[in-house]
PDB file of C-alpha atoms in Angstrom:
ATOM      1  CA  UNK A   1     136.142 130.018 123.644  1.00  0.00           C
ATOM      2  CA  UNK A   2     138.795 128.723 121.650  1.00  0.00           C
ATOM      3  CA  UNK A   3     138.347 125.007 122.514  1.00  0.00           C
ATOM      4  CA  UNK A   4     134.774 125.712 122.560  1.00  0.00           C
ATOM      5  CA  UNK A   5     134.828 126.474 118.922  1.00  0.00           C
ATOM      6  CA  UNK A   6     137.659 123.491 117.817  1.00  0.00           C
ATOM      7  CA  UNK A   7     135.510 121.084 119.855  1.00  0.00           C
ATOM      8  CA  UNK A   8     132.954 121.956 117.517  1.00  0.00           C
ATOM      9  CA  UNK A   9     134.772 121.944 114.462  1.00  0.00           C
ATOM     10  CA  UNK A  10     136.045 118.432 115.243  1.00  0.00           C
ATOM     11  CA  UNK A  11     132.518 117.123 115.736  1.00  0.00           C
ATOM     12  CA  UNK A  12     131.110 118.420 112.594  1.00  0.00           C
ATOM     13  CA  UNK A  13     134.077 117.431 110.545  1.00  0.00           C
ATOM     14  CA  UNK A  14     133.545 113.688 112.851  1.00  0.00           C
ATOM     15  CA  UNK A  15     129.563 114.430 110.874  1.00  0.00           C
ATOM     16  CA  UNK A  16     130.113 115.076 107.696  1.00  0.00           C
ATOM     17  CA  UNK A  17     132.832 112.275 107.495  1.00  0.00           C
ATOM     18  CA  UNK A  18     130.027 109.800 108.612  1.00  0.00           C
ATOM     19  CA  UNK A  19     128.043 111.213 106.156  1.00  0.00           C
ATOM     20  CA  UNK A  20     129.907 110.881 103.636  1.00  0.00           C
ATOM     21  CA  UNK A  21     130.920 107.276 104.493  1.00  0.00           C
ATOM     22  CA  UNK A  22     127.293 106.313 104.160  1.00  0.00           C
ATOM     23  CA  UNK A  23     126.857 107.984 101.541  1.00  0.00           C
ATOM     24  CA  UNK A  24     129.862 106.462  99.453  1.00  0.00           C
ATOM     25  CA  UNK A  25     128.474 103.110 100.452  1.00  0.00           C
ATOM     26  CA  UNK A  26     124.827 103.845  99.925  1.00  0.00           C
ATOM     27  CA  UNK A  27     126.095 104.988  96.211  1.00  0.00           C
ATOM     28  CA  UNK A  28     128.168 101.845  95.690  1.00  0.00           C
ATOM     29  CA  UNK A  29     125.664  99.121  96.867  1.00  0.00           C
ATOM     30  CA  UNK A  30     122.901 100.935  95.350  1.00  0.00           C
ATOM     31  CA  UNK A  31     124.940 100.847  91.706  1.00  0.00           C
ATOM     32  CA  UNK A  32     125.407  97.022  92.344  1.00  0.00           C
ATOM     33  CA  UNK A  33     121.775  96.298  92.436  1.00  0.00           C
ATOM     34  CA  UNK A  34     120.875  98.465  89.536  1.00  0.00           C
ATOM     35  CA  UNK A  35     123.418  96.206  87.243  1.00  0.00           C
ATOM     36  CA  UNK A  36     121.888  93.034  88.701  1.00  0.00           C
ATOM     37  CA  UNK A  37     118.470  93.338  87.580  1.00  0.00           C
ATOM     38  CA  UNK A  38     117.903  89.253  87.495  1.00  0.00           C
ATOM     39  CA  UNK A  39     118.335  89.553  91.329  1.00  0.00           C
ATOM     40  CA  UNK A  40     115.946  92.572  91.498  1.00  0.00           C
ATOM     41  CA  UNK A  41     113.431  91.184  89.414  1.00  0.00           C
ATOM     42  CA  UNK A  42     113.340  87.457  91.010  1.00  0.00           C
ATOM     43  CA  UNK A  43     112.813  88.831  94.348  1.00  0.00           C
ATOM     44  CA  UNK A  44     109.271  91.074  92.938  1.00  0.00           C
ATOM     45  CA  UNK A  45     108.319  87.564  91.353  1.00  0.00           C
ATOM     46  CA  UNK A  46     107.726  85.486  93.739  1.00  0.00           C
ATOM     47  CA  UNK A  47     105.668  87.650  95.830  1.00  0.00           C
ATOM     48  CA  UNK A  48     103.608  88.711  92.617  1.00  0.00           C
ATOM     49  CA  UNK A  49     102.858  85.547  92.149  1.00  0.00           C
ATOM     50  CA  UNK A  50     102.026  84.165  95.542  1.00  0.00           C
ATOM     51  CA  UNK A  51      99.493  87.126  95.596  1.00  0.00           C
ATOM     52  CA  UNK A  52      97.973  86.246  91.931  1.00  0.00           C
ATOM     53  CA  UNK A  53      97.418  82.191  93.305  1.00  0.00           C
ATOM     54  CA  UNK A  54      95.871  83.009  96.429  1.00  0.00           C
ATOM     55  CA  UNK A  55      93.784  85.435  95.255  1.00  0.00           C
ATOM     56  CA  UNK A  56      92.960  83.584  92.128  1.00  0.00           C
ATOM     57  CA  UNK A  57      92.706  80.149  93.751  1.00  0.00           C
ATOM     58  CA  UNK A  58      91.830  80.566  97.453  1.00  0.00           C
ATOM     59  CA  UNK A  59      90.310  83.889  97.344  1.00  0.00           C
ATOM     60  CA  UNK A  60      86.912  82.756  98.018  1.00  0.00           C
ATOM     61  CA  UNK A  61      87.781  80.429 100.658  1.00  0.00           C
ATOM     62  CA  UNK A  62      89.747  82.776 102.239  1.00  0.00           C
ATOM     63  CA  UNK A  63      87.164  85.364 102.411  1.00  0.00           C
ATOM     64  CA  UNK A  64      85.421  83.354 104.259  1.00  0.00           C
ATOM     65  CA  UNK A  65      87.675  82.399 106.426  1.00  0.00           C
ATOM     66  CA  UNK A  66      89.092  85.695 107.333  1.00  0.00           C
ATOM     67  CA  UNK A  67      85.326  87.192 107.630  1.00  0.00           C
ATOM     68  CA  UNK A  68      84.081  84.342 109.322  1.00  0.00           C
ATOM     69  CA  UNK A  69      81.028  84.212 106.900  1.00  0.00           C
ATOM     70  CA  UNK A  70      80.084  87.631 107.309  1.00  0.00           C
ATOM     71  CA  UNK A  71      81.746  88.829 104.111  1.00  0.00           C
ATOM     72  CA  UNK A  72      82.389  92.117 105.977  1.00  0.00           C
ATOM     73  CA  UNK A  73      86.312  91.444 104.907  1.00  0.00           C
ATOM     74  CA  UNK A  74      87.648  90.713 101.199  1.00  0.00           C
ATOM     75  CA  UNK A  75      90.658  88.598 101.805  1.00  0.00           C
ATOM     76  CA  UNK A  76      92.167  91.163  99.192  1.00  0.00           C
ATOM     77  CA  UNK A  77      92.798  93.597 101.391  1.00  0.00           C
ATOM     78  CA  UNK A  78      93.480  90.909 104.112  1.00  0.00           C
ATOM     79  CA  UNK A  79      96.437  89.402 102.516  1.00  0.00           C
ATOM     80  CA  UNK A  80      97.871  92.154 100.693  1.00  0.00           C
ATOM     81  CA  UNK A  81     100.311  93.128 104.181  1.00  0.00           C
ATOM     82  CA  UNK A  82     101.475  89.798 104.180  1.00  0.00           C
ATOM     83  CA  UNK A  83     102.776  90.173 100.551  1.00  0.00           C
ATOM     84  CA  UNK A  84     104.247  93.513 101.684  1.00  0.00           C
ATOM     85  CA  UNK A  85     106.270  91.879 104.515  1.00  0.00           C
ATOM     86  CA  UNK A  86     107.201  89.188 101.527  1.00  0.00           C
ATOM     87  CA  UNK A  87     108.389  92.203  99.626  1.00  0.00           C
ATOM     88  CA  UNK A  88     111.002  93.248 102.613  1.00  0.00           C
ATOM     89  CA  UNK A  89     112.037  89.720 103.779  1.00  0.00           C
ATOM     90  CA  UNK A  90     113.406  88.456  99.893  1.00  0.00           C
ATOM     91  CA  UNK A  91     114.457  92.162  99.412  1.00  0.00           C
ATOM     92  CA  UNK A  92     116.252  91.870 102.630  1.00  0.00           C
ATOM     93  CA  UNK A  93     117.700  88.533 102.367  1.00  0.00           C
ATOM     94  CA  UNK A  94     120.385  88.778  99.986  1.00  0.00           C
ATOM     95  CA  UNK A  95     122.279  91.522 101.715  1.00  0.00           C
ATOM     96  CA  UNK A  96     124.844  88.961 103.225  1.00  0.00           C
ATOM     97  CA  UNK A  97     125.460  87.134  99.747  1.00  0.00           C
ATOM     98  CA  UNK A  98     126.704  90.531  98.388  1.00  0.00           C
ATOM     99  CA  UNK A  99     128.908  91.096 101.224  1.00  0.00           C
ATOM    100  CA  UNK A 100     130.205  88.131 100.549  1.00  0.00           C
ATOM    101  CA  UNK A 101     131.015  88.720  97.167  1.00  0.00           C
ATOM    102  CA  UNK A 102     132.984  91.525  98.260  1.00  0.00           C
ATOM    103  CA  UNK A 103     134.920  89.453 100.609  1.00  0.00           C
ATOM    104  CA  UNK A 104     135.599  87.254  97.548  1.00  0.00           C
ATOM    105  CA  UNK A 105     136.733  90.165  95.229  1.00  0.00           C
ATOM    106  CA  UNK A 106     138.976  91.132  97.933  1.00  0.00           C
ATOM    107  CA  UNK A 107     137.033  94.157  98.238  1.00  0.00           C
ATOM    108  CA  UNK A 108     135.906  94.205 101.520  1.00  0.00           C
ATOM    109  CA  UNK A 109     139.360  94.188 102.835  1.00  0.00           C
ATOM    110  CA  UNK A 110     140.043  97.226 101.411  1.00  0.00           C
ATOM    111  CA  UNK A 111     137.086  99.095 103.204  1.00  0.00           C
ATOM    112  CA  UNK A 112     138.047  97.065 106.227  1.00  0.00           C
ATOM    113  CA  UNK A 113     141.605  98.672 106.157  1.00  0.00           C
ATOM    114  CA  UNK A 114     140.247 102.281 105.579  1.00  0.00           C
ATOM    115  CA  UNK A 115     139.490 104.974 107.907  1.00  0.00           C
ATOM    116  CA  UNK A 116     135.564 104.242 106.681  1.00  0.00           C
ATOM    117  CA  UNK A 117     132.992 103.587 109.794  1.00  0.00           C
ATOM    118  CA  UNK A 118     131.928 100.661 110.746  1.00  0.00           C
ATOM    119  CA  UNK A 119     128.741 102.164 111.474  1.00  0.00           C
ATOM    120  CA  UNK A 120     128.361 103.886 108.033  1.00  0.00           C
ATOM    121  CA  UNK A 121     129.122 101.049 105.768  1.00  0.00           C
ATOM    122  CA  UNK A 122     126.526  98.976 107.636  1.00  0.00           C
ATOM    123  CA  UNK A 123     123.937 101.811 107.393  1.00  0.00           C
ATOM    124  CA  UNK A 124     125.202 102.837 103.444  1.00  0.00           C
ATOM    125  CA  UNK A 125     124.328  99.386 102.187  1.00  0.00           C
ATOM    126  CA  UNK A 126     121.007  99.203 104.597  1.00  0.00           C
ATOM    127  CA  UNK A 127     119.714 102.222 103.124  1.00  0.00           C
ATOM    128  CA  UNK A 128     120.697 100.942  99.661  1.00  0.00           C
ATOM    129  CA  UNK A 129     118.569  98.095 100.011  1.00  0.00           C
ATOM    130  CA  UNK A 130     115.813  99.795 101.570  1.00  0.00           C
ATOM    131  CA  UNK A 131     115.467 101.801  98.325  1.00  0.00           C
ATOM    132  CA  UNK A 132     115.042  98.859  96.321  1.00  0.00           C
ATOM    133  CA  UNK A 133     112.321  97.932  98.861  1.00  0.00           C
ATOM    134  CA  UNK A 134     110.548 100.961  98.788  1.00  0.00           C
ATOM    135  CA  UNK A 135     110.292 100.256  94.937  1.00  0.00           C
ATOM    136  CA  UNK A 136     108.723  96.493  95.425  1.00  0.00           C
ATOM    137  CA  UNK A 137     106.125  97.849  97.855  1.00  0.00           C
ATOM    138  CA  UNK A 138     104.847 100.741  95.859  1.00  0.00           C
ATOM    139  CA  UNK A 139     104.488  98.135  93.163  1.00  0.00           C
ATOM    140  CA  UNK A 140     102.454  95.450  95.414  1.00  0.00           C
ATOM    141  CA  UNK A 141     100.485  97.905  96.900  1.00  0.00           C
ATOM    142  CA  UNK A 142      99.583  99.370  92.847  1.00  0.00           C
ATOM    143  CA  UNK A 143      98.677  95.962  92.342  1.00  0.00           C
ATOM    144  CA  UNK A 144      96.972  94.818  95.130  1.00  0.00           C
ATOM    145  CA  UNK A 145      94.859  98.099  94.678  1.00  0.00           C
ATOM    146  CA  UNK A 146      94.033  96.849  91.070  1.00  0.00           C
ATOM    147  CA  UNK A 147      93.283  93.056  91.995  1.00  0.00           C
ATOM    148  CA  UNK A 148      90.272  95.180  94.155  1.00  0.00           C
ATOM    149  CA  UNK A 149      92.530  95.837  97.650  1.00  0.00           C
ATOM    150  CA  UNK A 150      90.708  98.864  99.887  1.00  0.00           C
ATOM    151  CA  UNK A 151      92.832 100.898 101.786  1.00  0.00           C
ATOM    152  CA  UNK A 152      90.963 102.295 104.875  1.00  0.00           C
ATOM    153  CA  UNK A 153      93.871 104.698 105.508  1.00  0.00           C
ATOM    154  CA  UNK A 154      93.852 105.819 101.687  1.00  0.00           C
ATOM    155  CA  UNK A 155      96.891 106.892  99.852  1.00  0.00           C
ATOM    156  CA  UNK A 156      98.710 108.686 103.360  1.00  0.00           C
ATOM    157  CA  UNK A 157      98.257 105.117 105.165  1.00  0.00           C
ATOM    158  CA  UNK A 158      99.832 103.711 102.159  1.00  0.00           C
ATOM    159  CA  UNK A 159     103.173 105.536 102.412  1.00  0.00           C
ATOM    160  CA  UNK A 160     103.123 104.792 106.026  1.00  0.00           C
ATOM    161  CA  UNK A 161     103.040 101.067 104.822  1.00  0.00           C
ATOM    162  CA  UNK A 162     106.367 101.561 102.810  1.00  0.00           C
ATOM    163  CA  UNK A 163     107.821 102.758 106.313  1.00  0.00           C
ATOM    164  CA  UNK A 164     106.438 100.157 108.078  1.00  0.00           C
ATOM    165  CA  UNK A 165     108.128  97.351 105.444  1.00  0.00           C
ATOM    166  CA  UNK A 166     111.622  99.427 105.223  1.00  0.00           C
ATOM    167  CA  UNK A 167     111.603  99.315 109.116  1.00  0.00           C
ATOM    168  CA  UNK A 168     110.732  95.591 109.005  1.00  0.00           C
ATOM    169  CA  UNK A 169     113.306  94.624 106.304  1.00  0.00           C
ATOM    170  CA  UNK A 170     116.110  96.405 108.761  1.00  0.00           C
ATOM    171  CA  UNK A 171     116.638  93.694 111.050  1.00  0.00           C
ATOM    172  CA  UNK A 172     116.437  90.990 108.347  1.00  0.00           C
ATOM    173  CA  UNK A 173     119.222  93.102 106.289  1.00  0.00           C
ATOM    174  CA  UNK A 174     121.363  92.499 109.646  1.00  0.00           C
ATOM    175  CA  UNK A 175     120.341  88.792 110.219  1.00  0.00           C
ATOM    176  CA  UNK A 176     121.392  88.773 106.869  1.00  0.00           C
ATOM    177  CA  UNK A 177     125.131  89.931 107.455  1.00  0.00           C
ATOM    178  CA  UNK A 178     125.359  88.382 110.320  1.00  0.00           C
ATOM    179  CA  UNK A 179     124.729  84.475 108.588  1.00  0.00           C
ATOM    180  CA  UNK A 180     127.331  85.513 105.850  1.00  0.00           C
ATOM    181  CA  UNK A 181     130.033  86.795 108.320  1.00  0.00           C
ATOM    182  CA  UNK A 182     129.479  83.566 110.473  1.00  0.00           C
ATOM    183  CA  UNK A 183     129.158  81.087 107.680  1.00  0.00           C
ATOM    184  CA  UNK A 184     131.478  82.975 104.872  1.00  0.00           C
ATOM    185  CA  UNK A 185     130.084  80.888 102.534  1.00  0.00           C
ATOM    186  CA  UNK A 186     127.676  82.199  99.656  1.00  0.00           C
ATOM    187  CA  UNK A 187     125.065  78.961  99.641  1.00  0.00           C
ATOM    188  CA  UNK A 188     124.888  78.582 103.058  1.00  0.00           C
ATOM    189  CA  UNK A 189     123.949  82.496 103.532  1.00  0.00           C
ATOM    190  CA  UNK A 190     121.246  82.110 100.659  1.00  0.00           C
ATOM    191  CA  UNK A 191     120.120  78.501 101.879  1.00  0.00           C
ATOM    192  CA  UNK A 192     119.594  79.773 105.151  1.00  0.00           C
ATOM    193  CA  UNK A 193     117.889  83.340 105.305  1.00  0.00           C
ATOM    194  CA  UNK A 194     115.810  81.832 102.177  1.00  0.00           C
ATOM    195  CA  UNK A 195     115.099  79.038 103.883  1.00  0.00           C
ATOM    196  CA  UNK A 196     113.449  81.351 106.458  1.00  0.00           C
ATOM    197  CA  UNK A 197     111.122  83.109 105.061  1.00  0.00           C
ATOM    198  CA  UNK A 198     108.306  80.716 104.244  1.00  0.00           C
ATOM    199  CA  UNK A 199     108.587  79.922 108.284  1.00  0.00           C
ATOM    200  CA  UNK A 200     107.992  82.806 108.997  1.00  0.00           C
ATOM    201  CA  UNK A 201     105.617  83.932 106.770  1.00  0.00           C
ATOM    202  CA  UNK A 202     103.105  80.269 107.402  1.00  0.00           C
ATOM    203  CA  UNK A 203     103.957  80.502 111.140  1.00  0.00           C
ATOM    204  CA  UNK A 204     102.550  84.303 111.425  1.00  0.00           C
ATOM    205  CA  UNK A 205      99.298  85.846 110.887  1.00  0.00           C
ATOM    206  CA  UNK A 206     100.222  86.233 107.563  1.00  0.00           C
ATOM    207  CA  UNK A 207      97.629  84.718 105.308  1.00  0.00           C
ATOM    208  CA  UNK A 208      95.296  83.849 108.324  1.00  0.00           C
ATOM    209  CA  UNK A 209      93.982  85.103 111.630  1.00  0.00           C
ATOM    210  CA  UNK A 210      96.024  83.800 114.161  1.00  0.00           C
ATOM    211  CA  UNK A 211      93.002  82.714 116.487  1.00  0.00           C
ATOM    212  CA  UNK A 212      91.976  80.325 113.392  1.00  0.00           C
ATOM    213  CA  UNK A 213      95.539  78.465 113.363  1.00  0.00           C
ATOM    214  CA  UNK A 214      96.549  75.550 115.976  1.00  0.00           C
ATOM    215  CA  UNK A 215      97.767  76.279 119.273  1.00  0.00           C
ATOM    216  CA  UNK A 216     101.452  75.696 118.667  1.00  0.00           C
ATOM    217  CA  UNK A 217     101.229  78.103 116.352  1.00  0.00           C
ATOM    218  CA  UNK A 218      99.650  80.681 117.745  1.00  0.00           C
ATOM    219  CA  UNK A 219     102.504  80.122 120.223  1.00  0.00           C
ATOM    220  CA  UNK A 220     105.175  80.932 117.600  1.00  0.00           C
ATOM    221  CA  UNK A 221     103.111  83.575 116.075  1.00  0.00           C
ATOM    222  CA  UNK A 222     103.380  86.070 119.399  1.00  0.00           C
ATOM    223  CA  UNK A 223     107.362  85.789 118.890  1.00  0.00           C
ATOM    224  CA  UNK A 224     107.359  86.120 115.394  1.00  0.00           C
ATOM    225  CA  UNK A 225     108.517  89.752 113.484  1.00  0.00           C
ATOM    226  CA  UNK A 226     106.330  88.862 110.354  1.00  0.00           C
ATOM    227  CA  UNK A 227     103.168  89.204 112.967  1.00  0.00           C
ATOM    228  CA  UNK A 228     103.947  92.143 114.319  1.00  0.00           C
ATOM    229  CA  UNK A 229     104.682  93.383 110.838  1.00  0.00           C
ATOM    230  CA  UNK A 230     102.012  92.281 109.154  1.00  0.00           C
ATOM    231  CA  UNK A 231      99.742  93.099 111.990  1.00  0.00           C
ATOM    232  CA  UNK A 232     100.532  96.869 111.672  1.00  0.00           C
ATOM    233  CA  UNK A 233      99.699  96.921 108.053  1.00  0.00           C
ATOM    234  CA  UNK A 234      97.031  95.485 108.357  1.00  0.00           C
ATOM    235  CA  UNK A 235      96.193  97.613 110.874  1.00  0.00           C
ATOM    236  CA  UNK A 236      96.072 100.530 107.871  1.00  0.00           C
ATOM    237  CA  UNK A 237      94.584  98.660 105.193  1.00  0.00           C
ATOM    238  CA  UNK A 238      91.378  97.446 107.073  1.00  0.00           C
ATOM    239  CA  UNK A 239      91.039  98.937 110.320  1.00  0.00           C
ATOM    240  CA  UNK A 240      92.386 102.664 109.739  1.00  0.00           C
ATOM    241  CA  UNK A 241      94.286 105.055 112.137  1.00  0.00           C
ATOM    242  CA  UNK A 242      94.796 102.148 115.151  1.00  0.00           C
ATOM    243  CA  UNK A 243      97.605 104.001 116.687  1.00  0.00           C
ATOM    244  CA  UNK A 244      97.853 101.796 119.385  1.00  0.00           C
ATOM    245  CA  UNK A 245      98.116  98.821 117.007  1.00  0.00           C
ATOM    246  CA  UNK A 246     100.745 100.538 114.653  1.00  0.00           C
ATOM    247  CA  UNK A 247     103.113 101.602 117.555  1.00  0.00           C
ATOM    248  CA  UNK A 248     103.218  99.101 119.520  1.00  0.00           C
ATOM    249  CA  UNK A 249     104.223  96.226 116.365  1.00  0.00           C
ATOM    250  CA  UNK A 250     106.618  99.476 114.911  1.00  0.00           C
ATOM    251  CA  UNK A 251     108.052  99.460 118.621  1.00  0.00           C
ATOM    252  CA  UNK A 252     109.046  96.123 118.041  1.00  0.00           C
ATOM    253  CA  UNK A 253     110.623  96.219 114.776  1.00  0.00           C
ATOM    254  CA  UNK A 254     112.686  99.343 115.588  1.00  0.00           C
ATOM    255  CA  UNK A 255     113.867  97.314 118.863  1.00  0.00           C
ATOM    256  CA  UNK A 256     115.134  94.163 116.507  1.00  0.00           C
ATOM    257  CA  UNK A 257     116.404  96.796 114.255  1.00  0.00           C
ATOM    258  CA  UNK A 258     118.826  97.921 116.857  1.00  0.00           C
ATOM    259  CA  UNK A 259     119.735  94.733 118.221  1.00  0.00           C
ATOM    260  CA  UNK A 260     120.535  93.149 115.048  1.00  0.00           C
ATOM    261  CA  UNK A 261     122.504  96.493 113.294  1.00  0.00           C
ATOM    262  CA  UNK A 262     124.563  96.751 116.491  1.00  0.00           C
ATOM    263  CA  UNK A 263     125.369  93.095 116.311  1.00  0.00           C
ATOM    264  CA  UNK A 264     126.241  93.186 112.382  1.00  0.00           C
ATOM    265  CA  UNK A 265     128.450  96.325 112.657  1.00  0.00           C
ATOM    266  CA  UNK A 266     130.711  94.962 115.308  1.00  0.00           C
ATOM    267  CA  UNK A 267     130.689  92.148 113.477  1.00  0.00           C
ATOM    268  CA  UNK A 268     132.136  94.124 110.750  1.00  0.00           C
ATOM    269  CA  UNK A 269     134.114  96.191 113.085  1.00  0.00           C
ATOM    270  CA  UNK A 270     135.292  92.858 114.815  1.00  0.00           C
ATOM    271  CA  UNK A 271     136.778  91.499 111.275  1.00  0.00           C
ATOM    272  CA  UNK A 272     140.255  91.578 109.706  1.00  0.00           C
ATOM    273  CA  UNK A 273     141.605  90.958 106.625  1.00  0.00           C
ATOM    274  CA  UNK A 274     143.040  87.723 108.111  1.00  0.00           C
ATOM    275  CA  UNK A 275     139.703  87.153 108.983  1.00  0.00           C
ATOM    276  CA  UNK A 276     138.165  87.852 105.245  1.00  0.00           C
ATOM    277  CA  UNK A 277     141.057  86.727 103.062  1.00  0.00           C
TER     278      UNK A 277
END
């Protein structure tokens, strides 16, 4: 009974350290994106305003397109998903560029020669970011909802569309980390996982239907995240409760999620302060 009970002790003192590990990171990233506000803001720009132009300028067209002539579908509500997934890739992207102003500052190797986890200062600075995500999305979907967006799910189906873009910006947050700790080098972190995104977004189902856009790329499409995200949003916005549709693309995501987090944190676990100096 007595190693019963110390066995159980240890693990929740093993819990409440992890805890608190994530949340001392969680606290510490989410401070450092509050005081950069230029970062914060650029990153809800550029999606703003690639919704405003295609609405504004192709919206017609696009309609069209999307409906096939039938009108049945306002390419409003069609593209407003792909602006979501927008939301979570920039959001997402600069996660290794702050790590590796840590590793400049000399801070990281100070949390690299701590008892902190691995595992919970990966998972701290993912759910950081995530929050600021969650706060783009709810703002895109306002606006997409006042530029004349319907929402066939209503207001429950749009909080499950902030999951499904938090889930989706978790493997991108560890692609992210993974570039910086590979390349240690601040532009070519940023040139790269920016350089990304409009590849992934074009070569998707983003903005079109992907039996409208040339073979090749419907090739590319089927092994592309943004498709699978954007194709579970969409999902909610126009079709409605497509359970099938939802978790089989959230499947996905939550499998990348994994594969990239476990790579990133023993990346982290993997690095020294020889390595970071």
């Amino acid at each position: 009974m007595t190693i019963k009970t110390a066995t159980n002790s240890g693990q929740k003192s093993v819990n409440n350290s992890f805890r608190t590990d994530v949340w001392a990171n969680f606290m510490r990233w989410g401070r450092k994106l509050v005081r950069n506000p230029f970062a914060l803001v650029g990153s809800l720009i550029q999606p703003v305003i690639f919704l405003i132009l295609f609405l504004e300028v192709f919206g017609q067209v696009m309609t069209d397109a999307v409906s096939r002539g039938s009108g049945t579908i306002v390419y409003e509500s069609f593209l407003l998903p792909a602006i979501v997934i927008m939301v979570s890739l920039t959001g997402a992207a600069t996660s290794g560029t702050e790590l590796l102003d840590d590793i400049n500052y000399g801070i990281f190797e100070k949390v690299l020669v701590s008892p902190m986890s691995r595992a919970g200062i990966f998972l701290g600075k993912t759910l950081a970011e995530m929050t600021m995500v969650t706060v783009q999305i709810v703002i895109i979907l306002v606006l997409g909802w006042l530029f004349g967006a319907t929402f066939a799910t209503g207001v429950w189906g749009g909080l499950v569309i902030i999951g499904i873009g938090i889930v989706f910006a978790g493997w991108y947050v560890g692609f992210s980390i993974i570039v910086a700790l590979l390349t240690r080098d601040s532009g070519a972190t940023v040139l790269f996982t920016n350089l990304l995104v409009f590849p992934l977004l074009f070569l998707s189902s983003a903005f079109l239907p992907v039996e409208t856009l040339p073979g090749w790329i419907q090739i590319v499409s089927s092994v592309n995240p943004v498709t699978y995200g954007v194709d579970a949003t969409r999902a909610l916005i126009i079709t409605g409760w497509s359970w099938d549709v939802i978790l089989s693309n959230l499947a996905v995501l939550i499998g990348l999620d994994l594969v990239f987090g476990a790579i990133a944190v023993r990346m982290l676990t993997q690095a020294s302060g020889t390595d970071v100096a």
